[in-house]
mmCIF file of C-alpha atoms and ligand atoms in Angstrom:
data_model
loop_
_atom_site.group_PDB
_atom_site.id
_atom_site.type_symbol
_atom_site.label_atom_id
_atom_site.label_comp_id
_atom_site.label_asym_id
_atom_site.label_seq_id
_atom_site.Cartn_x
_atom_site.Cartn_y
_atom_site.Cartn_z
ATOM 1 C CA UNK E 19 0.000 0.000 0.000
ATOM 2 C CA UNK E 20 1.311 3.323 -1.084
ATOM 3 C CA UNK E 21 0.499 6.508 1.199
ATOM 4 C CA UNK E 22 0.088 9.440 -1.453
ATOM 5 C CA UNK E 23 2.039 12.694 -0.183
ATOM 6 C CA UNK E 24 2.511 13.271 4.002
ATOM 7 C CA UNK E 25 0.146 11.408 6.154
ATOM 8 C CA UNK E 26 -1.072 13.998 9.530
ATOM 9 C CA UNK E 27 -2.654 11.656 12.554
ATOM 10 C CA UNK E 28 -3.674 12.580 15.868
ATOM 11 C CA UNK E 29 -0.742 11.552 18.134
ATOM 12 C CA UNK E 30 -2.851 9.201 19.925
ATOM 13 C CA UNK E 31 -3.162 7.451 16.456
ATOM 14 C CA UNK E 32 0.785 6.712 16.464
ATOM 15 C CA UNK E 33 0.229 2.819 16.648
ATOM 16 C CA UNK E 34 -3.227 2.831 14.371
ATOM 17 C CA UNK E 35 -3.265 1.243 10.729
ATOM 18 C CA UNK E 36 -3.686 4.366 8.629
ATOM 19 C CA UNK E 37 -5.854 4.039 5.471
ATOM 20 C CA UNK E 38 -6.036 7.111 3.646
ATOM 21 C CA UNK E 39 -10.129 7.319 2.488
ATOM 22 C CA UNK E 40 -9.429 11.406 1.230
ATOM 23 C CA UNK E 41 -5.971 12.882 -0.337
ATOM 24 C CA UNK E 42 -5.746 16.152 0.949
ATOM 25 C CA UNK E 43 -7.935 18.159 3.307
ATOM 26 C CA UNK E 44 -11.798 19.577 1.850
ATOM 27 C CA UNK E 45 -11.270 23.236 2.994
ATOM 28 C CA UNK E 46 -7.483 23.663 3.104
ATOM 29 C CA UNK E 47 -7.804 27.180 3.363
ATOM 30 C CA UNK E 48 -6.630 27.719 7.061
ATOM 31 C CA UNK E 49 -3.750 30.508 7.487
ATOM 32 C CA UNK E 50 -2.084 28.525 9.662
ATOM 33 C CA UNK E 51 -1.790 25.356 7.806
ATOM 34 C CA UNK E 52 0.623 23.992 5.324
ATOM 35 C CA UNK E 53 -0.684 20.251 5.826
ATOM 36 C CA UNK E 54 -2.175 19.235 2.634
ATOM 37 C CA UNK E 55 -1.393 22.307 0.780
ATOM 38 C CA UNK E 56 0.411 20.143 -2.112
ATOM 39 C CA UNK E 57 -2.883 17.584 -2.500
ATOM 40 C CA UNK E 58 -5.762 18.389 -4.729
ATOM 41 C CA UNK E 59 -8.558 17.153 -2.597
ATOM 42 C CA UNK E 60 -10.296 13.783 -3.444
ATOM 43 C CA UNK E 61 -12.382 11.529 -2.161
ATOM 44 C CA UNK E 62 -10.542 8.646 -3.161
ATOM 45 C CA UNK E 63 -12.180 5.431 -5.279
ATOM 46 C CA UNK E 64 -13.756 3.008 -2.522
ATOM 47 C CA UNK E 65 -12.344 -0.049 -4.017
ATOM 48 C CA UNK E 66 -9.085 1.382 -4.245
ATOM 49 C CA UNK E 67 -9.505 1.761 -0.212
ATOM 50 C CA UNK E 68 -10.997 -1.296 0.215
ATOM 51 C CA UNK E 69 -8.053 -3.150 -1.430
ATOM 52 C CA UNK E 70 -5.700 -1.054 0.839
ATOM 53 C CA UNK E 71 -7.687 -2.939 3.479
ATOM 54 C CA UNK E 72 -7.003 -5.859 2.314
ATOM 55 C CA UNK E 73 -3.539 -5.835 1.362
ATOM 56 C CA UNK E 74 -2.703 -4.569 5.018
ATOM 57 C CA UNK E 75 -4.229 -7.689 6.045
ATOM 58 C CA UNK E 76 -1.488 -10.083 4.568
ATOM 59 C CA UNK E 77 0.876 -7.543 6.643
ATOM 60 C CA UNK E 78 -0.770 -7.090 9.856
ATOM 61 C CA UNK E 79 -1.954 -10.038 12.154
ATOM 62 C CA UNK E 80 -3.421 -7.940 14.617
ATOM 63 C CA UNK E 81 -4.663 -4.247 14.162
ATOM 64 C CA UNK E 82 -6.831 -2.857 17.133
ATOM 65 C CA UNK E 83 -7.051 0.508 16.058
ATOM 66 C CA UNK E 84 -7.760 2.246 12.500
ATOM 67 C CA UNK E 85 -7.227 5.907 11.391
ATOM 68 C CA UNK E 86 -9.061 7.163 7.991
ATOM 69 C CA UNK E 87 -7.259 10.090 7.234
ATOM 70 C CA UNK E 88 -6.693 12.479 5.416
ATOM 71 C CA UNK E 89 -7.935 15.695 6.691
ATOM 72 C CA UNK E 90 -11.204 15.333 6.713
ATOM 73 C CA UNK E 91 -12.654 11.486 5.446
ATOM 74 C CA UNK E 92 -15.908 12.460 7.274
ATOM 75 C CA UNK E 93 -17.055 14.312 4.098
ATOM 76 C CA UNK E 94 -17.697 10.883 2.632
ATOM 77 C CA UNK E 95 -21.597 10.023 1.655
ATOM 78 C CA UNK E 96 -22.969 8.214 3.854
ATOM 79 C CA UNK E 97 -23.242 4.790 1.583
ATOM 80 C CA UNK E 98 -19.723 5.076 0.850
ATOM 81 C CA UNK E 99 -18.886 5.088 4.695
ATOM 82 C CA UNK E 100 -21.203 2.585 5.663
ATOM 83 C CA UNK E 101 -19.770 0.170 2.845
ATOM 84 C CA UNK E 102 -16.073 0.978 4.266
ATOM 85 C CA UNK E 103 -16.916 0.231 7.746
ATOM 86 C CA UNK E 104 -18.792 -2.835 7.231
ATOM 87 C CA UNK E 105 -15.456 -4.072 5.171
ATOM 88 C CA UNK E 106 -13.764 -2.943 7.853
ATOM 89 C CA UNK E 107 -15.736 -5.413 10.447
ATOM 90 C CA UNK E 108 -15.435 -8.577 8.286
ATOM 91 C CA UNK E 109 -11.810 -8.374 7.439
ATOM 92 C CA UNK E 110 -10.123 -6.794 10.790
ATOM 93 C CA UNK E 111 -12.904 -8.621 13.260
ATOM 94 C CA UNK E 112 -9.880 -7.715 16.125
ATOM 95 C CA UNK E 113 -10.187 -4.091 15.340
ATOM 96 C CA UNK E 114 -11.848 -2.695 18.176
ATOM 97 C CA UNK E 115 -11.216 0.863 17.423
ATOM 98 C CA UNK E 116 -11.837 3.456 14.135
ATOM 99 C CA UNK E 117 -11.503 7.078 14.518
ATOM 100 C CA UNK E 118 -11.888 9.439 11.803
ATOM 101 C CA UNK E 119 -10.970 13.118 11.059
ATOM 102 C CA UNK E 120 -13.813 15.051 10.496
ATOM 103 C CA UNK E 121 -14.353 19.047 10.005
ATOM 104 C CA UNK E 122 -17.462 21.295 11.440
ATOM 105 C CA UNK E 123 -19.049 21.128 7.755
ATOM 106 C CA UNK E 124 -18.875 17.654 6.623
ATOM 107 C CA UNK E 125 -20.452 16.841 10.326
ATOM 108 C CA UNK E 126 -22.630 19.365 9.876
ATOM 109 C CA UNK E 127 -23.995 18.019 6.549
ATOM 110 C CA UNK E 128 -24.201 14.370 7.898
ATOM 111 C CA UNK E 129 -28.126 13.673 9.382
ATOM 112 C CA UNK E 130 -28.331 12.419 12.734
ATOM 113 C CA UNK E 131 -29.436 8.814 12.629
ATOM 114 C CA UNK E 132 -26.240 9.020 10.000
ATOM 115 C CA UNK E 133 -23.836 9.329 12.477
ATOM 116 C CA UNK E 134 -25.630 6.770 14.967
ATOM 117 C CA UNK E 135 -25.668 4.515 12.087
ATOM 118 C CA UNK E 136 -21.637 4.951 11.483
ATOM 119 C CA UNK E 137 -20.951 4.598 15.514
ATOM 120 C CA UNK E 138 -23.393 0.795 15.453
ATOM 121 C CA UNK E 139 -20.629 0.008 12.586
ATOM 122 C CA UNK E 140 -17.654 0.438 14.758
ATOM 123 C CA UNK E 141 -16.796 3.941 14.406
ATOM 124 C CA UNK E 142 -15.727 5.224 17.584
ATOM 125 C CA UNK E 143 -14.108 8.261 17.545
ATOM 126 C CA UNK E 144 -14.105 11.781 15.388
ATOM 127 C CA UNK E 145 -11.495 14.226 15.853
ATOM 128 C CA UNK E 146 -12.700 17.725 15.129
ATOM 129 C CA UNK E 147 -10.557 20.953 14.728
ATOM 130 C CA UNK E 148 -12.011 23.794 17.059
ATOM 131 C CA UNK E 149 -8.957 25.777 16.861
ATOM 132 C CA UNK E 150 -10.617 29.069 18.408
ATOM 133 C CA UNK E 151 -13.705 29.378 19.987
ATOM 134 C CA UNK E 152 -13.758 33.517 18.854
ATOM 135 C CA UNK E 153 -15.538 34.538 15.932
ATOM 136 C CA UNK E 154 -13.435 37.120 15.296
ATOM 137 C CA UNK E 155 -10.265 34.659 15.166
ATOM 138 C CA UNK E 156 -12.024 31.937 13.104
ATOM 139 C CA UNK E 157 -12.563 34.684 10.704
ATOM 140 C CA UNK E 158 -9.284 35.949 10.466
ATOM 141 C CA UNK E 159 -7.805 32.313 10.754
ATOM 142 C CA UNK E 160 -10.483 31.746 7.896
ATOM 143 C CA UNK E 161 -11.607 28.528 9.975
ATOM 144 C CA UNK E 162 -14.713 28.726 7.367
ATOM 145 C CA UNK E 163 -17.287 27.967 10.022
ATOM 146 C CA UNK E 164 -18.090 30.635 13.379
ATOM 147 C CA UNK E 165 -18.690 29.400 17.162
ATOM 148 C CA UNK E 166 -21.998 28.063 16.539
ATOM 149 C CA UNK E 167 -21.411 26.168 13.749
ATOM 150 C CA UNK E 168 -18.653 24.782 15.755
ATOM 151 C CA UNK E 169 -20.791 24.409 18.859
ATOM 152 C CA UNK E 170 -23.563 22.122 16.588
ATOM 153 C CA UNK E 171 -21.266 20.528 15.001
ATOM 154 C CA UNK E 172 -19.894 18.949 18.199
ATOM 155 C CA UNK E 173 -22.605 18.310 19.885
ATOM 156 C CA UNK E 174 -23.939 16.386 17.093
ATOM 157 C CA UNK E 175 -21.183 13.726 17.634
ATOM 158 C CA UNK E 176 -21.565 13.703 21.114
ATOM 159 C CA UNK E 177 -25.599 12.653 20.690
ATOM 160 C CA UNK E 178 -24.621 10.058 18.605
ATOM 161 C CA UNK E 179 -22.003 8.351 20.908
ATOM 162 C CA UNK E 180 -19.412 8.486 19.152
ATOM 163 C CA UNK E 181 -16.816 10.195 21.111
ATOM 164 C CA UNK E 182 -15.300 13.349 20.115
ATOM 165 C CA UNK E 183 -11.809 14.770 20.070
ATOM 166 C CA UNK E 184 -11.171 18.447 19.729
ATOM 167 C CA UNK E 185 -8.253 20.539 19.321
ATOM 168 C CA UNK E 186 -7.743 23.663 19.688
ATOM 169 C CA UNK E 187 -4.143 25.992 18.996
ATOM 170 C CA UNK E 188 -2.794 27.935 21.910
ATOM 171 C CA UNK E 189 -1.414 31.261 20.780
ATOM 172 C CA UNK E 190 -3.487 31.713 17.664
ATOM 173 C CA UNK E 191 -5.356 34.817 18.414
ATOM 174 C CA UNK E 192 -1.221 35.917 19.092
ATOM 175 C CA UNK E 193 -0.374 38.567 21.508
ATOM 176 C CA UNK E 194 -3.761 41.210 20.852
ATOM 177 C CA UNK E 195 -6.491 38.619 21.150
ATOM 178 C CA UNK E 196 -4.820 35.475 23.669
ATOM 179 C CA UNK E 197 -7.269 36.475 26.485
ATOM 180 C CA UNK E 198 -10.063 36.539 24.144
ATOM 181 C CA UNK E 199 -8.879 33.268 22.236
ATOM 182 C CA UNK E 200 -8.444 31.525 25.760
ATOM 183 C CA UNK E 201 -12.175 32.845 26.950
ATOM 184 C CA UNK E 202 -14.145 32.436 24.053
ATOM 185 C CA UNK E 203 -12.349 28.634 22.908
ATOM 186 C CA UNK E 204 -13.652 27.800 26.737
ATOM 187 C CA UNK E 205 -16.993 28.803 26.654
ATOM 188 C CA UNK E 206 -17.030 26.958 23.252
ATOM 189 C CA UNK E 207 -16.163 23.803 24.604
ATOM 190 C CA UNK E 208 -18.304 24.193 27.904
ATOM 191 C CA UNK E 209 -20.965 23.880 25.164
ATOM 192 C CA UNK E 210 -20.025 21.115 23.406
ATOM 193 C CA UNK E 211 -18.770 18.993 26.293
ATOM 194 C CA UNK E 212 -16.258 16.974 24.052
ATOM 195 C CA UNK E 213 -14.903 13.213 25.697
ATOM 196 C CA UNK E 214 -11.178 14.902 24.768
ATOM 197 C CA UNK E 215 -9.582 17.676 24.575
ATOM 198 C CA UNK E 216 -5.751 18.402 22.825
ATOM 199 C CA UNK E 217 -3.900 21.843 23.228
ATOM 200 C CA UNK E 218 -1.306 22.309 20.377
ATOM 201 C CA UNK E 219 1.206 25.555 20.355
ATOM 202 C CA UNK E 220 1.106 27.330 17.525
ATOM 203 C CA UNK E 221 4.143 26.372 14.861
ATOM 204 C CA UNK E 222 4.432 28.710 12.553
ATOM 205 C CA UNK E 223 4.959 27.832 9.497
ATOM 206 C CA UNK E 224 6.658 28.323 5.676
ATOM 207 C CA UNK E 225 4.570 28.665 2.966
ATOM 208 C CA UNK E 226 1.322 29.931 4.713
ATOM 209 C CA UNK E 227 -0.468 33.145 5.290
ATOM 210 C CA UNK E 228 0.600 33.368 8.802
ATOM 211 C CA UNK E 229 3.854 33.122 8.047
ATOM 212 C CA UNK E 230 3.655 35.955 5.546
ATOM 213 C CA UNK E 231 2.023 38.047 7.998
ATOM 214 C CA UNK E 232 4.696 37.008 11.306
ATOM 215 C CA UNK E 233 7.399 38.345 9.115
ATOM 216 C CA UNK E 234 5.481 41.244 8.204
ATOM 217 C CA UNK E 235 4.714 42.237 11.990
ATOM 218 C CA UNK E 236 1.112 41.837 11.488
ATOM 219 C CA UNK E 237 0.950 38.917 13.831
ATOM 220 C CA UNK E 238 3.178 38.749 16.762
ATOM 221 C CA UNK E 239 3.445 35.562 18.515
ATOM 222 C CA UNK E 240 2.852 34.495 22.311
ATOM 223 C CA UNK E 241 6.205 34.037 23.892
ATOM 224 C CA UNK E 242 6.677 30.626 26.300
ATOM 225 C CA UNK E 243 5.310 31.980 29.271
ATOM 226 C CA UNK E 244 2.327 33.991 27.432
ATOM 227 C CA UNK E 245 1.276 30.905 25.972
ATOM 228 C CA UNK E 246 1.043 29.101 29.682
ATOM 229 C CA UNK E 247 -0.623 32.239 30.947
ATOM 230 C CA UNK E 248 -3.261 31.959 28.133
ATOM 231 C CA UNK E 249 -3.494 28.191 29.207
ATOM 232 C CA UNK E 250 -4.187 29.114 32.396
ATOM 233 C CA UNK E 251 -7.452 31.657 31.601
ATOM 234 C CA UNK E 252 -8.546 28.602 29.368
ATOM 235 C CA UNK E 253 -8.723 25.735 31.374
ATOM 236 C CA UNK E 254 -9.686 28.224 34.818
ATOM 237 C CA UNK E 255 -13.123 28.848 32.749
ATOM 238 C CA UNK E 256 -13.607 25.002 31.434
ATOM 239 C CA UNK E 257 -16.373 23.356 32.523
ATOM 240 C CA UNK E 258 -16.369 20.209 31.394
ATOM 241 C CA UNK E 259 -17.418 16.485 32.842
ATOM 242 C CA UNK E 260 -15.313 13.207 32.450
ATOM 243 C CA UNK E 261 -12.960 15.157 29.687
ATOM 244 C CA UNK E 262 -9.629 14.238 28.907
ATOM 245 C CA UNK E 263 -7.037 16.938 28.944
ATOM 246 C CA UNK E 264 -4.062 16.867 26.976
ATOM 247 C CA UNK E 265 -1.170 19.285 25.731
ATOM 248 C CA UNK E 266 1.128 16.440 25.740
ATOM 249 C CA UNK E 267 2.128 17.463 21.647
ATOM 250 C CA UNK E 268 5.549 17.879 20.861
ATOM 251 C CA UNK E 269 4.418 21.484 20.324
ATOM 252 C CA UNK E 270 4.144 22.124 23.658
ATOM 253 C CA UNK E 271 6.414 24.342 25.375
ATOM 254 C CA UNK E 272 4.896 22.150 29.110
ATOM 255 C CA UNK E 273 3.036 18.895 29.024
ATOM 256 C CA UNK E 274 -0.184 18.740 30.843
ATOM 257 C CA UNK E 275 -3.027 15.849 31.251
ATOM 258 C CA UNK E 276 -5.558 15.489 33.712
ATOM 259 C CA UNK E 277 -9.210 14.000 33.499
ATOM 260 C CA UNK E 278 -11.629 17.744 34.219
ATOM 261 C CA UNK E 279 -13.160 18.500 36.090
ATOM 262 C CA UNK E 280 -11.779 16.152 38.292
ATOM 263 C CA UNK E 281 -7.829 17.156 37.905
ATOM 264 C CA UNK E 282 -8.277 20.992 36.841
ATOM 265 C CA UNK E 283 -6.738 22.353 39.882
ATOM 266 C CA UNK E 284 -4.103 19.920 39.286
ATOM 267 C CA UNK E 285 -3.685 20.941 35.611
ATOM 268 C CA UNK E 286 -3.447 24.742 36.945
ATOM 269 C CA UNK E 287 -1.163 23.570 39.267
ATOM 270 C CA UNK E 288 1.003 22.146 36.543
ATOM 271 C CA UNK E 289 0.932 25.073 34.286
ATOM 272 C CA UNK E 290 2.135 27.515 37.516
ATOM 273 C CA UNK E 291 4.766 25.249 37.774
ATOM 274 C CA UNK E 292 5.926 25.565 34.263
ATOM 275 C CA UNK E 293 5.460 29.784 34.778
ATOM 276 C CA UNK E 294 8.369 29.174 37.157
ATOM 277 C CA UNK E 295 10.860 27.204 34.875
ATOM 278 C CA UNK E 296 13.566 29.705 34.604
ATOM 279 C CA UNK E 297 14.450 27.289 31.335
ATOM 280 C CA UNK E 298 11.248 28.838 29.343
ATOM 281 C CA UNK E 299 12.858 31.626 27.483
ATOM 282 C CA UNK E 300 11.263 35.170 28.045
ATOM 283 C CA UNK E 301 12.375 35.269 24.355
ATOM 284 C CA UNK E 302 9.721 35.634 21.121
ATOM 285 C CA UNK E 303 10.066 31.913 19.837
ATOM 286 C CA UNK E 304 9.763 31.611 16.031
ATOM 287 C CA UNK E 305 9.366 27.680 15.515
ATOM 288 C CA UNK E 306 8.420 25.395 12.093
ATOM 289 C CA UNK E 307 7.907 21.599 12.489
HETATM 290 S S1 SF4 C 19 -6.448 23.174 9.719
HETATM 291 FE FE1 SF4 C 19 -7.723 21.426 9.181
HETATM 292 S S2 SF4 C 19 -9.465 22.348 8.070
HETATM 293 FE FE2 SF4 C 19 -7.871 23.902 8.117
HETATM 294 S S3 SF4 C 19 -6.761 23.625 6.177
HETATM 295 FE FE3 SF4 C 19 -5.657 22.418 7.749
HETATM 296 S S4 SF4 C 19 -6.502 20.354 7.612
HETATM 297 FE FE4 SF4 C 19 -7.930 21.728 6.530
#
């Protein structure tokens, strides 16, 4: 089986099988992003994917967890997905896991009973891209969908069961908007109530719009501590029940997990202890993957 161009997966997808069911991501018109900017988006054939299936078979003896990627395999119609994860039942009967990337709009365009229908067939798990809960960001971000479309879109997984993984991008409102970007992302996900939640730092990166506009000084980044500070005023307004925390990426400047509400003092805890490391330059940090 041949990947076509970089494959992106959640980190806690580093020991899944990854079939790719899309090239490329359906919007792939974030400012921030430089993913899938070299793939024409496609969905690809399904018996091309279902003989990807099948050829991992002969390789793999045991595979408990599958990824579709790429950015964005939710967009699927629903016959298409319903075929793939009934193939996916008969020839990995071991798999007891299949997440799925899936943006605001291609949930948003999938009916309810749709999604219950995909979670009876073994799908377990979307991961959604909040980034920001601010309008004002996801506009200038050009996210392509505002709060509430964000806010019905993940609620709409959560009804059905399957369990849903956001993430959202400290430091992306940069230094004018982090206290907004930190108050508006929480009150976003206090409406959703997501099963997980994943903090990524902003990387900034070659080749996109937000790169253009760091060198131009229209954006100026978060430094280390700024970014923990705008942690802090993020998780100190979640409210959220039986949630995984995690901003254990390698993005991270300090790693943090905790099960809210449970652990959120804890978590705070953790990020004051990280505002003391004298190691976390004071300096602007300009980083690329
Ligand atoms: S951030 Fe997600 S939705 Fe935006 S362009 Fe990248 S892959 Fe697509």
């Amino acid at each position: 089986m041949d990947y076509e161009g970089i494959v992106y997966r959640p980190p806690s997808e580093a020991y899944s099988l990854i079939i790719q069911v899309t090239i490329g991501c359906s919007h792939n018109k974030c400012t921030f992003c430089s993913m899938y900017k070299d793939k024409k988006f496609r969905i690809r054939k399904l018996e091309d994917v279902l003989e990807d299936l099948k050829e991992s078979r002969k390789y793999y003896r045991k595979v408990e967890k599958i990824f579709l990627a790429d950015g964005d395999a939710l967009i699927a119609k629903r016959e298409y997905l319903v075929e793939l994860l009934n193939a996916i039942r008969i020839i990995f009967p071991e798999c007891k896991r299949v997440s799925i990337y899936g943006s605001p709009n291609s949930i948003l365009i999938k009916k309810d009973e749709e999604l219950r229908e995909f979670h009876s067939l073994g799908l377990d798990m979307v991961y959604m891209g909040v980034e920001t809960g601010s309008d004002m960001i996801l506009e200038k971000i050009k996210k392509g969908v505002n709060s509430r479309e964000l806010i019905e879109a993940g609620r709409k997984i959560v009804k059905s069961d399957i369990k849903l993984s956001v993430t959202l991008i400290s430091g992306i409102g940069g230094k004018e908007y982090s206290v907004e970007h930190a108050v508006e992302s929480a009150k976003v996900i206090n409406e959703i109530q997501p099963n997980y939640i994943g903090l990524l730092t902003l990387l900034v990166e070659d080749g996109t719009e937000l790169y253009e506009d760091v060198n131009k000084g229209k954006f100026i980044l978060l430094k280390p501590k700024e970014v923990l500070h705008e942690n802090r005023i993020f998780v100190e307004n979640l409210y959220v029940n039986n949630c995984i925390f995690r901003s254990n990426h390698a993005s991270n400047y300090v790693s943090l997990r905790g099960t809210l509400m449970k652990d959120k003092e804890d978590i705070i805890a953790q990020i004051d202890e990280g505002l003391k490391q004298e190691n976390l330059e004071d300096e602007e940090i300009f980083r690329s993957l």
